[in-house]
Short mmCIF file of C-alpha atoms in Angstrom, two decimals:
data_model
loop_
_atom_site.label_atom_id
_atom_site.label_comp_id
_atom_site.label_asym_id
_atom_site.label_seq_id
_atom_site.Cartn_x
_atom_site.Cartn_y
_atom_site.Cartn_z
CA GLU A 1 21.07 -5.43 7.99
CA ALA A 2 18.21 -2.91 8.28
CA MET A 3 16.96 -4.55 11.49
CA SER A 4 20.46 -4.68 12.90
CA GLU A 5 20.87 -0.95 12.33
CA ARG A 6 17.41 -0.11 13.66
CA PHE A 7 17.84 -2.03 16.92
CA SER A 8 21.58 -1.39 17.36
CA VAL A 9 22.54 -5.06 17.61
CA SER A 10 24.62 -7.37 15.46
CA THR A 11 23.23 -9.12 12.38
CA GLN A 12 24.03 -12.43 14.08
CA THR A 13 21.71 -11.48 16.95
CA ILE A 14 18.94 -10.57 14.50
CA ARG A 15 19.35 -13.88 12.66
CA ARG A 16 19.21 -15.85 15.93
CA ASP A 17 16.11 -13.96 17.07
CA ILE A 18 14.34 -14.47 13.74
CA LYS A 19 15.20 -18.18 13.77
CA HIS A 20 13.90 -18.50 17.32
CA LEU A 21 10.65 -16.62 16.59
CA SER A 22 10.17 -18.66 13.43
CA ALA A 23 10.51 -21.89 15.42
CA LEU A 24 7.74 -20.62 17.70
CA ASP A 25 5.56 -19.86 14.63
CA LEU A 26 5.54 -16.18 15.55
CA LEU A 27 7.34 -15.21 12.34
CA GLU A 28 7.56 -16.62 8.84
CA ARG A 29 11.00 -16.48 7.25
CA TYR A 30 11.30 -15.80 3.52
CA HIS A 31 13.98 -14.65 1.08
CA GLY A 32 14.88 -11.07 1.95
CA GLY A 33 13.21 -10.85 5.34
CA ALA A 34 10.48 -12.08 7.65
CA GLY A 35 6.84 -11.29 8.30
CA LEU A 36 3.81 -12.43 10.22
CA PRO A 37 2.75 -15.99 9.40
CA PRO A 38 -0.46 -16.45 7.38
CA GLY A 39 -3.61 -15.85 9.41
CA SER A 40 -1.84 -14.34 12.42
CA ASP A 41 -2.88 -10.72 11.91
CA LYS A 42 -6.59 -11.08 11.12
CA LEU A 43 -7.57 -8.97 14.12
CA ALA A 44 -4.94 -6.38 13.25
CA TYR A 45 -6.45 -5.97 9.78
CA SER A 46 -9.95 -5.46 11.16
CA ASN A 47 -8.53 -2.88 13.55
CA ARG A 48 -6.77 -1.11 10.70
CA LYS A 49 -10.02 -0.98 8.75
CA VAL A 50 -11.72 1.18 11.39
CA ARG A 51 -8.63 3.20 12.30
CA ASN A 52 -8.83 6.68 10.76
CA ALA A 53 -11.89 5.51 8.81
CA ALA A 54 -13.19 9.04 8.13
CA ALA A 55 -9.79 10.14 6.84
CA LYS A 56 -9.49 7.08 4.60
CA GLN A 57 -12.93 7.68 3.14
CA SER A 58 -12.16 11.33 2.38
CA VAL A 59 -8.87 10.33 0.75
CA ALA A 60 -10.67 7.64 -1.27
CA ARG A 61 -13.23 10.12 -2.59
CA ALA A 62 -10.46 12.49 -3.63
CA VAL A 63 -8.63 9.67 -5.43
CA ALA A 64 -11.81 8.61 -7.22
CA SER A 65 -12.37 12.18 -8.41
CA ARG A 66 -9.07 11.96 -10.33
CA ILE A 67 -10.13 8.86 -12.29
CA PRO A 68 -12.14 9.45 -15.51
CA ASN A 69 -14.88 7.07 -16.60
CA GLY A 70 -13.59 4.36 -18.91
CA SER A 71 -10.11 4.33 -17.36
CA SER A 72 -7.80 1.37 -16.84
CA LEU A 73 -6.20 1.15 -13.43
CA PHE A 74 -4.35 -0.99 -10.92
CA ILE A 75 -5.56 -0.96 -7.30
CA ASP A 76 -3.19 -2.05 -4.54
CA ILE A 77 -3.97 -3.93 -1.30
CA GLY A 78 -5.00 -2.48 2.04
CA THR A 79 -7.90 -0.88 3.89
CA THR A 80 -7.48 2.46 2.11
CA MET A 81 -7.73 0.63 -1.21
CA GLU A 82 -11.02 -0.92 -0.09
CA ALA A 83 -12.29 2.60 0.53
CA VAL A 84 -11.06 3.64 -2.93
CA ALA A 85 -12.94 0.73 -4.49
CA GLU A 86 -16.13 1.82 -2.73
CA ALA A 87 -15.63 5.39 -3.94
CA LEU A 88 -15.25 4.18 -7.55
CA LEU A 89 -18.63 2.46 -7.68
CA ASP A 90 -20.25 5.57 -9.17
CA HIS A 91 -17.86 5.43 -12.15
CA GLU A 92 -18.62 3.78 -15.49
CA GLY A 93 -16.70 1.36 -17.67
CA LEU A 94 -13.56 0.87 -15.59
CA THR A 95 -11.02 -1.85 -16.32
CA VAL A 96 -9.26 -2.84 -13.10
CA VAL A 97 -6.25 -4.99 -12.25
CA THR A 98 -5.84 -5.85 -8.57
CA ASN A 99 -4.26 -8.39 -6.25
CA HIS A 100 -6.77 -7.76 -3.47
CA ILE A 101 -9.77 -10.09 -3.30
CA ARG A 102 -11.73 -7.61 -1.17
CA VAL A 103 -11.25 -4.88 -3.77
CA ALA A 104 -12.35 -7.22 -6.56
CA ALA A 105 -15.45 -8.21 -4.56
CA ILE A 106 -16.45 -4.58 -4.01
CA LEU A 107 -15.95 -3.62 -7.66
CA SER A 108 -17.80 -6.69 -8.94
CA GLN A 109 -21.04 -4.98 -7.90
CA ARG A 110 -20.72 -3.03 -11.16
CA HIS A 111 -21.51 -5.22 -14.16
CA ASP A 112 -19.86 -2.76 -16.57
CA PHE A 113 -16.47 -3.05 -14.85
CA VAL A 114 -13.85 -5.49 -16.17
CA ILE A 115 -11.94 -6.89 -13.18
CA ASN A 116 -8.66 -8.77 -13.54
CA LEU A 117 -7.70 -10.49 -10.29
CA ALA A 118 -4.07 -11.59 -10.02
CA GLY A 119 -3.29 -15.19 -9.12
CA GLY A 120 -0.86 -16.27 -6.44
CA THR A 121 -0.88 -17.12 -2.74
CA VAL A 122 -3.85 -15.79 -0.76
CA ARG A 123 -2.93 -14.27 2.58
CA HIS A 124 -5.72 -15.21 4.98
CA SER A 125 -5.46 -12.15 7.19
CA ASP A 126 -6.39 -9.55 4.57
CA GLN A 127 -7.23 -11.55 1.40
CA ALA A 128 -4.30 -10.04 -0.45
CA VAL A 129 -2.77 -12.17 -3.21
CA THR A 130 1.03 -12.25 -3.10
CA GLY A 131 4.08 -13.95 -4.55
CA GLU A 132 6.14 -14.00 -7.72
CA ALA A 133 3.21 -15.36 -9.76
CA THR A 134 1.23 -12.30 -8.69
CA ALA A 135 3.94 -9.91 -9.87
CA ASP A 136 4.25 -11.82 -13.18
CA PHE A 137 0.51 -11.48 -13.79
CA ILE A 138 0.56 -7.74 -13.06
CA ARG A 139 3.47 -7.18 -15.46
CA ARG A 140 1.23 -8.32 -18.33
CA PHE A 141 -0.93 -5.18 -18.05
CA LYS A 142 -0.26 -1.53 -18.90
CA VAL A 143 -2.77 0.71 -17.15
CA GLY A 144 -3.54 4.40 -17.17
CA PHE A 145 -3.53 4.80 -13.39
CA GLY A 146 -1.84 2.92 -10.56
CA ILE A 147 -3.37 3.55 -7.13
CA PHE A 148 -1.24 2.48 -4.18
CA SER A 149 -1.32 2.44 -0.40
CA ILE A 150 1.81 2.79 1.71
CA GLY A 151 3.02 1.97 5.21
CA CYS A 152 5.08 5.10 5.76
CA ILE A 153 6.11 8.36 4.10
CA ASP A 154 9.37 9.40 5.73
CA ASN A 155 10.74 12.92 6.07
CA ASP A 156 13.48 12.10 3.56
CA GLY A 157 10.88 11.31 0.91
CA GLU A 158 11.21 7.51 1.15
CA LEU A 159 8.02 5.48 0.73
CA LEU A 160 8.21 2.42 2.98
CA ASP A 161 6.12 -0.73 3.39
CA TYR A 162 5.89 -3.49 6.00
CA ASP A 163 6.27 -6.59 3.84
CA TYR A 164 9.04 -7.27 1.31
CA ARG A 165 6.74 -9.40 -0.86
CA ASP A 166 4.04 -6.73 -1.03
CA ALA A 167 6.66 -4.17 -2.02
CA GLN A 168 7.83 -6.30 -4.95
CA THR A 169 4.28 -6.63 -6.24
CA SER A 170 3.72 -2.88 -5.94
CA LEU A 171 6.94 -2.17 -7.82
CA ALA A 172 5.80 -4.40 -10.69
CA ALA A 173 2.53 -2.46 -10.88
CA MET A 174 4.23 0.94 -10.65
CA ALA A 175 6.44 0.08 -13.61
CA ASN A 176 3.33 -0.53 -15.73
CA ALA A 177 1.20 2.47 -14.76
CA ARG A 178 1.30 5.70 -16.75
CA HIS A 179 0.20 7.78 -13.77
CA VAL A 180 1.17 6.69 -10.23
CA ILE A 181 -1.03 7.87 -7.34
CA PHE A 182 -0.34 7.14 -3.66
CA ALA A 183 -3.16 7.44 -1.14
CA ALA A 184 -2.31 7.84 2.55
CA ASP A 185 -3.99 9.25 5.63
CA ASP A 186 -1.90 11.30 8.05
CA SER A 187 -1.07 8.30 10.27
CA LYS A 188 1.37 7.25 7.52
CA PHE A 189 3.64 10.26 7.96
CA ASN A 190 6.84 9.04 9.66
CA SER A 191 5.36 5.77 10.91
CA ASP A 192 7.38 2.59 11.57
CA ALA A 193 7.46 0.68 8.24
CA MET A 194 10.98 -0.23 7.14
CA VAL A 195 10.92 -1.92 3.68
CA ARG A 196 11.96 0.56 1.01
CA LEU A 197 9.45 0.72 -1.84
CA THR A 198 10.28 3.90 -3.76
CA HIS A 199 10.82 7.65 -3.36
CA LEU A 200 8.44 10.56 -3.77
CA SER A 201 10.43 11.56 -6.86
CA GLU A 202 9.13 8.40 -8.61
CA ILE A 203 5.41 9.12 -8.21
CA ASP A 204 3.01 11.55 -9.87
CA ALA A 205 0.55 12.38 -7.10
CA LEU A 206 -0.08 12.03 -3.37
CA VAL A 207 -3.60 12.19 -1.95
CA THR A 208 -3.94 12.63 1.80
CA ASN A 209 -6.33 14.13 4.33
CA CYS A 210 -4.16 16.99 5.55
CA SER A 211 -1.11 19.01 4.68
CA PRO A 212 2.00 16.84 5.27
CA PRO A 213 4.78 17.80 7.69
CA ASP A 214 7.06 20.53 6.34
CA ALA A 215 9.93 18.17 5.42
CA ILE A 216 7.65 15.94 3.34
CA LEU A 217 5.91 18.94 1.81
CA ALA A 218 9.29 20.29 0.72
CA LYS A 219 10.15 16.95 -0.95
CA LEU A 220 6.82 16.97 -2.79
CA LYS A 221 7.44 20.47 -4.12
CA ALA A 222 11.06 19.75 -5.02
CA ASN A 223 10.03 16.72 -7.07
CA ASP A 224 6.95 18.34 -8.64
CA VAL A 225 4.58 15.77 -7.14
CA ALA A 226 0.92 16.82 -7.28
CA LEU A 227 -0.61 17.03 -3.78
CA THR A 228 -4.32 16.69 -3.13
CA VAL A 229 -5.51 17.42 0.40
CA ALA A 230 -8.95 15.90 0.85
CA ALA A 231 -11.62 17.47 3.00
CA GLY A 232 -12.86 15.59 6.05
CA GLY A 233 -11.29 13.36 8.68
CA ASP A 234 -9.30 14.31 11.75
CA SER A 235 -5.64 15.20 11.46
CA LYS A 236 -2.84 15.54 13.96
CA TRP A 237 -1.01 17.91 11.59
CA GLY A 238 -3.76 20.50 11.28
CA GLN A 239 -6.92 21.07 9.33
CA PRO A 240 -7.05 20.45 5.55
#
């Protein structure tokens, strides 16, 4: 229904197109939607890792500064989360739950960190672990901080992702974190993700590399969400 509305065509047309693309192995159909098949976006992930790298690193440092030594935390998937993991290496005694193999590998450099890696299906393109088993594992933990990436922050305050399965895993982690922090560089403001994850009113803090657009800033203030604007990194919205 969301795709039908977005592209101004009937749901029957969308279903036919998805079926056709799936038959060509260009899409993978699953309950609730469709996404790229495993292994098809490896290059895209490597491109995302270098895109806005300076901004992601500044955001990651600002996120890390909010985490006390000895904390328990969940770390989401994505290139920004890899930067967060790197920024946390100077901390001591962290207990981490994650469904991202790359994040676990980075954090395993510290022998005083306890790392709990969720089980499930490994996505080859980015080494994220996904699926219902992943969400079930995450629900077993209550953490002090949940650190999340996001595909899009819309002007209406909606937080959107690209993959339905990733969104379900993030929701499970959000429900079990006492303090929910979203980290996003300015490319995430009003981008093209379309899977609803949550709303700004449901989070505690947003860390970004520049002041958000006025509409988003108003939603943050209206919902008493703490905003941290990190220093460093280019911004199309203005200087931090």
